[in-house]
Structures are given as structure tokens and as C-alpha cells.
Tab-separated table of C-alpha atoms in Angstrom:
chain	number	residue	atom	x	y	z
A	243	UNK	CA	-30.831	-137.247	-41.843
A	244	UNK	CA	-33.091	-137.894	-44.781
A	245	UNK	CA	-31.950	-140.448	-47.322
A	246	UNK	CA	-31.900	-140.635	-51.107
A	247	UNK	CA	-34.183	-138.492	-53.211
A	248	UNK	CA	-36.065	-137.222	-50.150
A	249	UNK	CA	-33.041	-135.620	-48.527
A	250	UNK	CA	-33.075	-131.861	-48.234
A	251	UNK	CA	-29.983	-129.682	-48.148
A	252	UNK	CA	-29.606	-127.767	-44.902
A	253	UNK	CA	-29.012	-124.120	-45.786
A	254	UNK	CA	-28.641	-120.794	-43.997
A	255	UNK	CA	-28.411	-117.156	-45.072
A	256	UNK	CA	-26.178	-114.550	-43.442
A	257	UNK	CA	-27.184	-110.987	-44.234
A	258	UNK	CA	-30.892	-110.226	-44.618
A	259	UNK	CA	-30.744	-107.084	-46.713
A	260	UNK	CA	-32.145	-106.602	-50.206
A	261	UNK	CA	-30.139	-109.186	-52.155
A	262	UNK	CA	-30.803	-111.908	-49.567
A	263	UNK	CA	-34.329	-112.202	-50.949
A	264	UNK	CA	-32.913	-113.790	-54.118
A	265	UNK	CA	-31.244	-116.495	-52.033
A	266	UNK	CA	-34.158	-117.051	-49.667
A	267	UNK	CA	-36.716	-117.272	-52.464
A	268	UNK	CA	-34.454	-119.501	-54.546
A	269	UNK	CA	-33.999	-121.956	-51.705
A	270	UNK	CA	-37.720	-121.936	-50.876
A	271	UNK	CA	-38.812	-122.389	-54.489
A	272	UNK	CA	-36.501	-125.365	-55.004
A	273	UNK	CA	-38.387	-127.511	-52.518
A	274	UNK	CA	-35.132	-129.349	-51.820
A	275	UNK	CA	-33.713	-127.322	-48.954
A	276	UNK	CA	-34.311	-126.839	-45.260
A	277	UNK	CA	-33.610	-123.295	-44.081
A	278	UNK	CA	-32.092	-123.836	-40.642
A	279	UNK	CA	-31.270	-120.218	-39.858
A	280	UNK	CA	-30.897	-116.610	-40.970
A	281	UNK	CA	-28.569	-114.027	-39.426
A	282	UNK	CA	-28.228	-110.276	-39.492
A	283	UNK	CA	-26.659	-107.726	-37.158
A	284	UNK	CA	-29.945	-105.791	-37.383
A	285	UNK	CA	-32.328	-107.992	-35.341
A	286	UNK	CA	-35.464	-106.760	-37.107
A	287	UNK	CA	-34.166	-107.871	-40.504
A	288	UNK	CA	-33.282	-111.349	-39.257
A	289	UNK	CA	-36.629	-111.706	-37.516
A	290	UNK	CA	-38.589	-110.594	-40.573
A	291	UNK	CA	-36.731	-113.032	-42.839
A	292	UNK	CA	-37.132	-115.879	-40.364
A	293	UNK	CA	-40.871	-115.256	-40.058
A	294	UNK	CA	-41.421	-115.005	-43.811
A	295	UNK	CA	-39.369	-118.063	-44.775
A	296	UNK	CA	-39.963	-120.262	-41.736
A	297	UNK	CA	-36.657	-120.351	-39.895
A	298	UNK	CA	-34.813	-119.140	-36.797
A	299	UNK	CA	-33.179	-115.697	-36.497
A	300	UNK	CA	-29.653	-115.116	-35.204
A	301	UNK	CA	-27.618	-112.003	-34.525
A	302	UNK	CA	-24.541	-113.025	-36.516
A	303	UNK	CA	-22.873	-115.936	-38.254
A	304	UNK	CA	-21.111	-117.094	-35.084
A	305	UNK	CA	-24.401	-117.521	-33.235
A	306	UNK	CA	-25.940	-119.306	-36.201
A	307	UNK	CA	-23.065	-121.764	-36.608
A	308	UNK	CA	-23.032	-122.474	-32.858
A	309	UNK	CA	-26.716	-123.399	-32.891
A	310	UNK	CA	-27.071	-125.082	-36.290
A	311	UNK	CA	-25.110	-127.286	-38.674
A	312	UNK	CA	-25.920	-125.998	-42.149
A	313	UNK	CA	-24.380	-127.696	-45.150
A	314	UNK	CA	-24.427	-124.510	-47.234
A	315	UNK	CA	-24.416	-120.895	-46.104
A	316	UNK	CA	-25.228	-117.987	-48.412
A	317	UNK	CA	-23.321	-114.802	-47.609
A	318	UNK	CA	-25.334	-111.768	-48.708
A	319	UNK	CA	-23.873	-109.079	-46.467
A	320	UNK	CA	-22.121	-105.918	-47.731
A	321	UNK	CA	-18.969	-106.873	-49.671
A	322	UNK	CA	-16.535	-105.650	-47.029
A	323	UNK	CA	-17.553	-108.487	-44.693
A	324	UNK	CA	-17.661	-111.348	-47.215
A	325	UNK	CA	-14.178	-112.751	-46.654
A	326	UNK	CA	-14.357	-112.831	-42.864
A	327	UNK	CA	-17.755	-114.531	-42.844
A	328	UNK	CA	-16.840	-117.014	-45.591
A	329	UNK	CA	-13.709	-118.071	-43.714
A	330	UNK	CA	-15.696	-118.599	-40.506
A	331	UNK	CA	-18.235	-120.756	-42.361
A	332	UNK	CA	-15.498	-122.869	-43.946
A	333	UNK	CA	-13.748	-123.337	-40.599
A	334	UNK	CA	-17.045	-124.683	-39.262
A	335	UNK	CA	-16.955	-127.335	-42.002
A	336	UNK	CA	-19.801	-125.998	-44.120
A	337	UNK	CA	-19.787	-124.879	-47.744
A	338	UNK	CA	-20.290	-121.226	-48.551
A	339	UNK	CA	-21.980	-119.430	-51.447
A	340	UNK	CA	-20.729	-115.840	-51.671
A	341	UNK	CA	-22.756	-113.073	-53.274
A	342	UNK	CA	-20.948	-110.936	-55.820
A	343	UNK	CA	-18.561	-109.234	-55.604
A	344	UNK	CA	-17.036	-112.100	-53.649
A	345	UNK	CA	-14.204	-110.109	-52.076
A	346	UNK	CA	-12.489	-106.733	-52.107
A	347	UNK	CA	-9.026	-107.976	-53.091
A	348	UNK	CA	-7.060	-110.922	-54.408
A	349	UNK	CA	-5.530	-111.253	-50.956
A	350	UNK	CA	-8.988	-111.845	-49.474
A	351	UNK	CA	-9.804	-114.323	-52.241
A	352	UNK	CA	-6.665	-116.306	-51.506
A	353	UNK	CA	-7.384	-116.222	-47.759
A	354	UNK	CA	-10.743	-117.868	-48.444
A	355	UNK	CA	-9.016	-120.390	-50.722
A	356	UNK	CA	-6.603	-121.262	-47.902
A	357	UNK	CA	-9.505	-121.805	-45.515
A	358	UNK	CA	-11.236	-123.919	-48.134
A	359	UNK	CA	-8.204	-126.193	-48.424
A	360	UNK	CA	-8.425	-126.962	-44.707
A	361	UNK	CA	-12.220	-127.395	-44.667
A	362	UNK	CA	-14.661	-130.175	-45.414
A	363	UNK	CA	-16.720	-127.513	-47.160
A	364	UNK	CA	-16.199	-125.673	-50.426
A	365	UNK	CA	-16.461	-122.035	-51.528
A	366	UNK	CA	-18.641	-120.951	-54.454
A	367	UNK	CA	-19.550	-117.570	-55.914
A	368	UNK	CA	-22.796	-116.140	-57.282
A	369	UNK	CA	-22.245	-115.345	-60.947
A	370	UNK	CA	-25.712	-116.220	-62.186
A	371	UNK	CA	-25.209	-115.099	-65.781
A	372	UNK	CA	-23.093	-118.203	-66.403
A	373	UNK	CA	-26.086	-120.400	-65.650
A	374	UNK	CA	-28.855	-119.333	-67.997
A	375	UNK	CA	-29.472	-121.702	-70.900
A	376	UNK	CA	-28.311	-119.043	-73.382
A	377	UNK	CA	-24.882	-118.711	-71.806
A	378	UNK	CA	-24.518	-122.476	-71.362
A	379	UNK	CA	-25.201	-122.923	-75.039
A	380	UNK	CA	-22.930	-120.052	-76.095
A	381	UNK	CA	-20.058	-121.433	-74.023
A	382	UNK	CA	-20.438	-124.896	-75.540
A	383	UNK	CA	-20.613	-123.603	-79.118
A	384	UNK	CA	-17.647	-121.266	-78.702
A	385	UNK	CA	-15.559	-123.952	-77.011
A	386	UNK	CA	-16.309	-126.422	-79.813
A	387	UNK	CA	-15.407	-123.919	-82.533
A	388	UNK	CA	-18.912	-124.132	-83.999
A	389	UNK	CA	-19.263	-120.350	-84.100
A	390	UNK	CA	-15.739	-119.698	-85.337
A	391	UNK	CA	-12.756	-118.219	-83.538
A	392	UNK	CA	-13.428	-115.090	-81.437
A	393	UNK	CA	-11.678	-111.971	-82.693
A	394	UNK	CA	-13.366	-108.801	-81.393
A	395	UNK	CA	-15.676	-108.297	-78.408
A	396	UNK	CA	-17.614	-105.520	-76.715
A	397	UNK	CA	-18.814	-105.749	-73.101
A	398	UNK	CA	-21.113	-103.021	-71.787
A	399	UNK	CA	-22.761	-102.474	-68.417
A	400	UNK	CA	-24.545	-99.156	-68.772
A	401	UNK	CA	-26.633	-98.783	-65.634
A	402	UNK	CA	-28.054	-95.922	-63.590
A	403	UNK	CA	-27.796	-95.308	-59.858
A	404	UNK	CA	-28.930	-91.937	-58.432
A	405	UNK	CA	-26.968	-90.119	-55.766
A	406	UNK	CA	-29.426	-91.414	-53.140
A	407	UNK	CA	-28.235	-94.950	-53.870
A	408	UNK	CA	-25.084	-94.090	-51.947
A	409	UNK	CA	-26.882	-92.900	-48.810
A	410	UNK	CA	-26.046	-96.055	-46.756
A	411	UNK	CA	-22.758	-95.341	-44.993
A	412	UNK	CA	-21.014	-98.438	-46.388
A	413	UNK	CA	-21.713	-97.509	-49.989
A	414	UNK	CA	-19.387	-95.282	-51.961
A	415	UNK	CA	-16.354	-96.281	-49.873
A	416	UNK	CA	-13.387	-98.531	-50.544
A	417	UNK	CA	-13.817	-100.189	-47.139
A	418	UNK	CA	-17.524	-100.970	-47.411
A	419	UNK	CA	-18.367	-101.333	-51.089
A	420	UNK	CA	-14.879	-101.973	-52.402
A	421	UNK	CA	-15.231	-100.202	-55.730
A	422	UNK	CA	-17.590	-98.632	-58.225
A	423	UNK	CA	-19.442	-100.120	-61.208
A	424	UNK	CA	-16.371	-102.136	-62.230
A	425	UNK	CA	-16.533	-104.238	-59.066
A	426	UNK	CA	-20.142	-104.002	-57.964
A	427	UNK	CA	-22.117	-103.914	-61.200
A	428	UNK	CA	-20.143	-104.606	-64.366
A	429	UNK	CA	-18.562	-107.638	-62.749
A	430	UNK	CA	-21.594	-109.678	-63.897
A	431	UNK	CA	-20.924	-109.019	-67.567
A	432	UNK	CA	-17.147	-109.150	-67.116
A	433	UNK	CA	-17.433	-112.620	-65.612
A	434	UNK	CA	-19.645	-113.811	-68.459
A	435	UNK	CA	-17.274	-112.343	-71.055
A	436	UNK	CA	-14.306	-114.172	-69.518
A	437	UNK	CA	-16.351	-117.351	-69.175
A	438	UNK	CA	-17.036	-117.233	-72.912
A	439	UNK	CA	-13.635	-116.047	-74.186
A	440	UNK	CA	-11.211	-117.689	-71.799
A	441	UNK	CA	-8.015	-116.348	-70.229
A	442	UNK	CA	-7.160	-112.687	-70.633
A	443	UNK	CA	-3.617	-111.387	-70.882
A	444	UNK	CA	-3.323	-107.573	-70.637
A	445	UNK	CA	-5.571	-104.653	-69.662
A	446	UNK	CA	-5.186	-100.928	-70.260
A	447	UNK	CA	-7.866	-98.897	-68.485
A	448	UNK	CA	-9.251	-95.537	-67.452
A	449	UNK	CA	-11.581	-94.940	-64.522
A	450	UNK	CA	-13.202	-91.568	-63.868
A	451	UNK	CA	-15.538	-89.959	-61.356
A	452	UNK	CA	-17.928	-87.660	-63.168
A	453	UNK	CA	-20.817	-87.102	-60.766
A	454	UNK	CA	-21.538	-89.546	-57.937
A	455	UNK	CA	-20.413	-88.918	-54.288
A	456	UNK	CA	-17.995	-91.845	-54.065
A	457	UNK	CA	-14.335	-92.510	-53.335
A	458	UNK	CA	-13.881	-94.465	-56.565
A	459	UNK	CA	-15.118	-94.348	-60.161
A	460	UNK	CA	-18.616	-94.019	-61.540
A	461	UNK	CA	-17.420	-94.880	-65.081
A	462	UNK	CA	-14.603	-97.137	-66.278
A	463	UNK	CA	-13.319	-98.134	-69.696
A	464	UNK	CA	-10.810	-100.813	-70.623
A	465	UNK	CA	-9.183	-102.455	-73.609
A	466	UNK	CA	-8.286	-106.100	-73.198
A	467	UNK	CA	-6.057	-108.561	-75.022
A	468	UNK	CA	-6.880	-112.249	-74.543
A	469	UNK	CA	-4.418	-115.124	-74.673
A	470	UNK	CA	-6.233	-116.348	-77.775
A	471	UNK	CA	-5.367	-113.099	-79.541
A	472	UNK	CA	-8.910	-111.748	-79.366
A	473	UNK	CA	-9.372	-108.143	-78.265
A	474	UNK	CA	-12.221	-106.477	-76.374
A	475	UNK	CA	-13.471	-103.196	-74.995
A	476	UNK	CA	-15.246	-103.057	-71.640
A	477	UNK	CA	-17.269	-100.132	-70.296
A	478	UNK	CA	-19.012	-99.861	-66.931
A	479	UNK	CA	-21.228	-96.930	-65.953
A	480	UNK	CA	-23.657	-95.871	-63.248
A	481	UNK	CA	-24.645	-92.718	-65.158
A	482	UNK	CA	-26.689	-94.236	-67.992
A	483	UNK	CA	-30.456	-93.577	-67.711
A	484	UNK	CA	-31.433	-96.061	-70.438
A	485	UNK	CA	-29.894	-99.129	-68.900
A	486	UNK	CA	-28.260	-101.827	-70.969
A	487	UNK	CA	-26.153	-104.956	-70.429
A	488	UNK	CA	-24.578	-106.245	-73.613
A	489	UNK	CA	-21.880	-108.587	-74.823
A	490	UNK	CA	-21.050	-108.894	-78.497
A	491	UNK	CA	-18.442	-111.345	-79.778
A	492	UNK	CA	-17.420	-111.168	-83.423
A	493	UNK	CA	-15.889	-114.433	-84.585
A	494	UNK	CA	-14.583	-115.764	-87.871
A	495	UNK	CA	-18.030	-117.347	-88.257
A	496	UNK	CA	-20.335	-114.490	-87.303
A	497	UNK	CA	-21.508	-112.172	-84.525
A	498	UNK	CA	-22.828	-113.515	-81.213
A	499	UNK	CA	-24.685	-111.031	-79.041
A	500	UNK	CA	-26.702	-110.926	-75.829
A	501	UNK	CA	-28.636	-107.751	-75.041
A	502	UNK	CA	-30.537	-107.380	-71.749
A	503	UNK	CA	-30.407	-105.435	-68.470
A	504	UNK	CA	-30.401	-107.492	-65.252
A	505	UNK	CA	-31.057	-110.947	-66.652
A	506	UNK	CA	-31.413	-112.520	-70.076
A	507	UNK	CA	-33.714	-115.042	-71.710
A	508	UNK	CA	-32.884	-117.172	-74.725
A	509	UNK	CA	-34.554	-114.613	-76.989
A	510	UNK	CA	-31.995	-112.018	-75.866
A	511	UNK	CA	-29.237	-113.991	-77.623
A	512	UNK	CA	-28.653	-113.774	-81.367
A	513	UNK	CA	-26.070	-115.106	-83.788
A	514	UNK	CA	-25.615	-113.573	-87.220
A	515	UNK	CA	-23.433	-115.732	-89.496
A	516	UNK	CA	-20.742	-113.988	-91.492
A	517	UNK	CA	-21.853	-113.497	-95.138
A	518	UNK	CA	-19.187	-115.895	-96.378
A	519	UNK	CA	-19.235	-118.346	-93.446
A	520	UNK	CA	-21.134	-121.042	-95.327
A	521	UNK	CA	-19.046	-120.806	-98.481
A	522	UNK	CA	-15.782	-120.753	-96.503
A	523	UNK	CA	-16.820	-123.938	-94.732
A	524	UNK	CA	-17.716	-125.670	-98.007
A	525	UNK	CA	-14.371	-124.687	-99.505
A	526	UNK	CA	-12.534	-125.782	-96.377
A	527	UNK	CA	-10.948	-122.336	-96.053
A	528	UNK	CA	-10.588	-122.633	-92.283
A	529	UNK	CA	-9.806	-126.206	-91.158
A	530	UNK	CA	-10.249	-125.177	-87.529
A	531	UNK	CA	-13.979	-124.532	-87.943
A	532	UNK	CA	-14.724	-126.472	-91.138
A	533	UNK	CA	-16.965	-129.200	-89.740
A	534	UNK	CA	-18.906	-127.065	-87.305
A	535	UNK	CA	-19.490	-124.229	-89.745
A	536	UNK	CA	-20.488	-126.701	-92.418
A	537	UNK	CA	-23.138	-128.107	-90.104
A	538	UNK	CA	-24.459	-124.616	-89.448
A	539	UNK	CA	-24.546	-123.787	-93.142
A	540	UNK	CA	-26.625	-126.880	-93.817
A	541	UNK	CA	-29.595	-125.098	-92.258
A	542	UNK	CA	-29.781	-122.854	-95.319
A	543	UNK	CA	-28.050	-121.771	-98.514
A	544	UNK	CA	-24.437	-120.720	-98.137
A	545	UNK	CA	-25.267	-117.248	-99.394
A	546	UNK	CA	-28.410	-116.783	-97.279
A	547	UNK	CA	-27.429	-113.989	-94.902
A	548	UNK	CA	-30.608	-114.412	-92.844
A	549	UNK	CA	-29.801	-117.965	-91.820
A	550	UNK	CA	-29.439	-118.048	-88.031
A	551	UNK	CA	-27.835	-121.293	-86.842
A	552	UNK	CA	-28.355	-120.116	-83.280
A	553	UNK	CA	-32.106	-120.551	-83.737
A	554	UNK	CA	-31.695	-124.138	-84.911
A	555	UNK	CA	-30.947	-125.437	-81.424
A	556	UNK	CA	-33.827	-126.337	-79.126
A	557	UNK	CA	-34.007	-127.125	-75.450
A	558	UNK	CA	-35.504	-126.071	-72.131
A	559	UNK	CA	-35.156	-122.340	-71.535
A	560	UNK	CA	-33.588	-121.242	-68.253
A	561	UNK	CA	-33.335	-117.446	-67.862
A	562	UNK	CA	-30.260	-116.198	-66.036
A	563	UNK	CA	-31.083	-115.596	-62.381
A	564	UNK	CA	-30.104	-116.484	-58.850
A	565	UNK	CA	-32.714	-119.234	-59.074
A	566	UNK	CA	-30.949	-120.788	-62.067
A	567	UNK	CA	-27.629	-120.972	-60.246
A	568	UNK	CA	-29.100	-121.953	-56.890
A	569	UNK	CA	-30.898	-124.904	-58.480
A	570	UNK	CA	-27.585	-126.098	-59.901
A	571	UNK	CA	-25.806	-125.611	-56.568
A	572	UNK	CA	-28.491	-127.620	-54.769
A	573	UNK	CA	-28.390	-130.374	-57.405
A	574	UNK	CA	-24.618	-130.572	-57.211
A	575	UNK	CA	-24.329	-130.661	-53.435
A	576	UNK	CA	-27.131	-133.202	-52.994
A	577	UNK	CA	-25.440	-135.393	-55.606
A	578	UNK	CA	-22.025	-135.001	-53.977
A	579	UNK	CA	-20.611	-133.036	-56.941
A	580	UNK	CA	-18.506	-129.898	-56.989
A	581	UNK	CA	-20.490	-126.915	-58.239
A	582	UNK	CA	-18.658	-125.444	-61.215
A	583	UNK	CA	-18.668	-121.761	-60.199
A	584	UNK	CA	-15.794	-122.384	-57.837
A	585	UNK	CA	-13.571	-119.862	-56.134
A	586	UNK	CA	-10.757	-120.830	-58.510
A	587	UNK	CA	-12.929	-120.432	-61.615
A	588	UNK	CA	-13.873	-116.898	-60.577
A	589	UNK	CA	-10.328	-115.752	-59.773
A	590	UNK	CA	-9.735	-114.504	-63.355
A	591	UNK	CA	-12.710	-112.171	-62.891
A	592	UNK	CA	-11.269	-110.675	-59.715
A	593	UNK	CA	-7.877	-110.452	-61.409
A	594	UNK	CA	-9.537	-108.541	-64.243
A	595	UNK	CA	-11.150	-106.087	-61.829
A	596	UNK	CA	-7.871	-105.678	-59.942
A	597	UNK	CA	-5.973	-104.990	-63.146
A	598	UNK	CA	-8.545	-102.460	-64.320
A	599	UNK	CA	-8.182	-100.430	-61.121
A	600	UNK	CA	-4.398	-100.790	-61.133
A	601	UNK	CA	-4.135	-99.640	-64.739
A	602	UNK	CA	-6.479	-96.701	-64.244
A	603	UNK	CA	-4.621	-95.427	-61.178
A	604	UNK	CA	-1.069	-96.040	-62.412
A	605	UNK	CA	-1.739	-95.023	-66.005
A	606	UNK	CA	-0.132	-98.069	-67.620
A	607	UNK	CA	-1.049	-101.569	-68.865
A	608	UNK	CA	-1.309	-104.453	-66.412
A	609	UNK	CA	-0.499	-108.080	-67.209
A	610	UNK	CA	-2.528	-110.814	-65.573
A	611	UNK	CA	0.631	-112.849	-64.970
A	612	UNK	CA	1.970	-110.108	-62.686
A	613	UNK	CA	-0.959	-110.205	-60.238
A	614	UNK	CA	0.830	-112.247	-57.583
A	615	UNK	CA	1.086	-111.611	-53.813
A	616	UNK	CA	3.980	-109.221	-54.416
A	617	UNK	CA	1.980	-106.921	-56.682
A	618	UNK	CA	1.045	-103.559	-55.068
A	619	UNK	CA	-2.634	-104.032	-55.986
A	620	UNK	CA	-2.852	-107.598	-54.651
A	621	UNK	CA	-3.785	-106.524	-51.074
A	622	UNK	CA	-6.287	-103.824	-52.120
A	623	UNK	CA	-8.014	-102.683	-55.296
A	624	UNK	CA	-6.831	-99.112	-54.713
A	625	UNK	CA	-3.241	-100.221	-54.167
A	626	UNK	CA	-3.214	-98.594	-50.731
A	627	UNK	CA	-2.313	-95.286	-52.355
A	628	UNK	CA	-3.663	-92.058	-50.887
A	629	UNK	CA	-7.171	-90.909	-51.669
A	630	UNK	CA	-5.645	-87.738	-53.055
A	631	UNK	CA	-3.706	-89.769	-55.631
A	632	UNK	CA	-6.837	-91.741	-56.499
A	633	UNK	CA	-8.829	-88.532	-56.881
A	634	UNK	CA	-6.179	-87.132	-59.216
A	635	UNK	CA	-6.180	-90.276	-61.368
A	636	UNK	CA	-9.975	-90.165	-61.735
A	637	UNK	CA	-10.320	-86.471	-62.444
A	638	UNK	CA	-11.092	-85.228	-65.961
């Protein structure tokens, strides 16, 4: 084994479909990994990936783990197989990096957590929007109170997927894909929203099927109450031709917003101070944000509405991407650190998704505190109710 700064992390990728390219390219571009194997149940896909990225092909994860000893395995198969593969990797003593959505239920998430407890490896999840420099900065400023206390938020994932997108037999089904845009698409923005605003408390939601040939929703809408007292609306759609991903957080100090589609740069983030934020800080009107807001106001006159304290910060730009997160994972594992996008840190996101489906099907609010193993939606996002009942709940 290589020593010190020259050591490379031994990695493998299971699942060589479209999203695997993000993992394979990220590992290759880092220059700090050794790809010891790729696996796919379709031999041609595994062979093509192995040839392109310089590795050995295997027919499945079991064959790969029998022949190699990777330290980290990326799981980029369809979501319905994530839990089973992740558990097998952990039982082999390796760490696992699971593509989103990590699982299809809280029960599966907790099964992986149980395997993790008994393993020398750890489980991590791909939520790359946490790892761009814009989000890192936003999280720090919100946590410090520098931008004021969050009050109102909007989270939008307005994407477009044609009917042909659902041609693969695993798509559009609860068993294979697990859910619609709430689980498979909007989960990116949902995770970032929760990462920025902290624990949520209650969700009331509606999910509808307007056009696409699926067993679940193609549009969902939710209202959310956070433990902090902040409130938010969340919308997820696969019917929106002009695509948009947006989070806006209105605080006592101003409006923070990121506007992009599949990945943001620093320029996609803006902060507009409240008209009276500078004066309030000078008068000490809000002791909770007095110092931070005062520092921001120092960049310009208290009454200058165009002053943007967000622009005052400088640093190295890192756009949100798989590459951004993979570089951090590699750094952390080579240094012997725990990567911060842990299974536990992403549980609130899966709880949110679970609650949204539960609320939309049952027609009532769902409290996060109730999402324990005894809850009817803990074992499955559709609550194991009949498809007829689901269809009725999603009909307009």
C-alpha cells in the first residue's frame, strides 16, 4: 500500500449506466484514486466503462468484492437496488457512496445504518448541492446569524421529462424508481433547503399525476413548518419546459436566493439586504443579529438598498457537482476523517420525502417526530396501500 501523500484511494463503481459517468470521471479527474473494478449486470456496460477508465469489469457487486478490496464503492444502480448493494459493500468492510435517492424507504435507510454499525466502513450519500462554495458559504452565514433569522422560504424544482423518459421498465414504478419528482429530482433542492434551514417539524402536501405514465406523482406541492418557526413552500414538477431550480430564503436581514437548473456557480447566489437591515443593526433592534448585520452594513450606507454583503466575501469558487463532493470524500477518507454527508445527516431529507408522500395520500399533515418504525409509511413511501387508493389520491 502506498504511504503518505502518494497513497491513492482504492475505489470501485457498481452500476455503469448514465449517472455512473459522474462518479467515474470524478474519480479519474482527482488523480488520487485507483479504480480497481466496475460492475454491471449488463456485461457490455461494465466492459465499456472498464475499457474507458482503465479497470476490470465484473458482472455484479458480489463478484467485484470477491476479487478486489476497494476502500470506497460508488453505488449508481437504479434506486430499487441501492439498499441491498450498500449493505453487501458494508458487510465486506468497505465504505459506500450511494447515489441519490439513497433508498426507497426509511426502513431501507435504517437497514443500511445497522449494517454500517457492524462494519469497518461507512455509508455516505451523494447530495452534491451541499458542496459547492455558494452553499458552504450560505450555510456558514445562516448558522452564524449574519444574514438574520430565516422566516419564509420557497423551494422549486421545475424540470421537464418527456413520456419517453419512462420507457425503461424500472422507471415510473414504485418498485424500481421509488417515486416521482419528489424523490428522484426535487430531492436535490429539498436536501439543500434542509441543510440551510435545519430541522423541519410538520408537512402538509398534495401530489398529483397530470400527464406522465407513472404509478406516482408528476407534480407535488408542500407547505412546511420548521422547528425554528420558519415556513416554506416546496414544489416539484416534471412538466415544466423552462427548467428551473430555485431556493429563496427571506430572513430578518434580507433575501438569500440561488437560481440555477442542474448545478450552481457562485454567481447564481444573491443576497439582497432588507431596506432597514443596516439601521436596525445600528440601533441594536435585534440583539440576535446585531453584530453580524452591523458588519454587513459597514460595506455601505445603512440606507443603501443596493449594498450586497454577499458580494463582499471572496474565495475559491467551487460549482456544485459530483466532482465537488467526490473531491471532499476522497480528501476525507485519505485523511482518515468522516465525510460530512453521512447517512444520519441525510435522514431528515428522506423523512421529508416520506412525509410528503404520506400527507398527499392520507390527506392530512405529517409530523417528523411520528416517522418511527411503527408508522405506516416507514416501510414504503406509498404506505403499502393499493394502487387504486394511490390513483384516487393523485387524481384531479
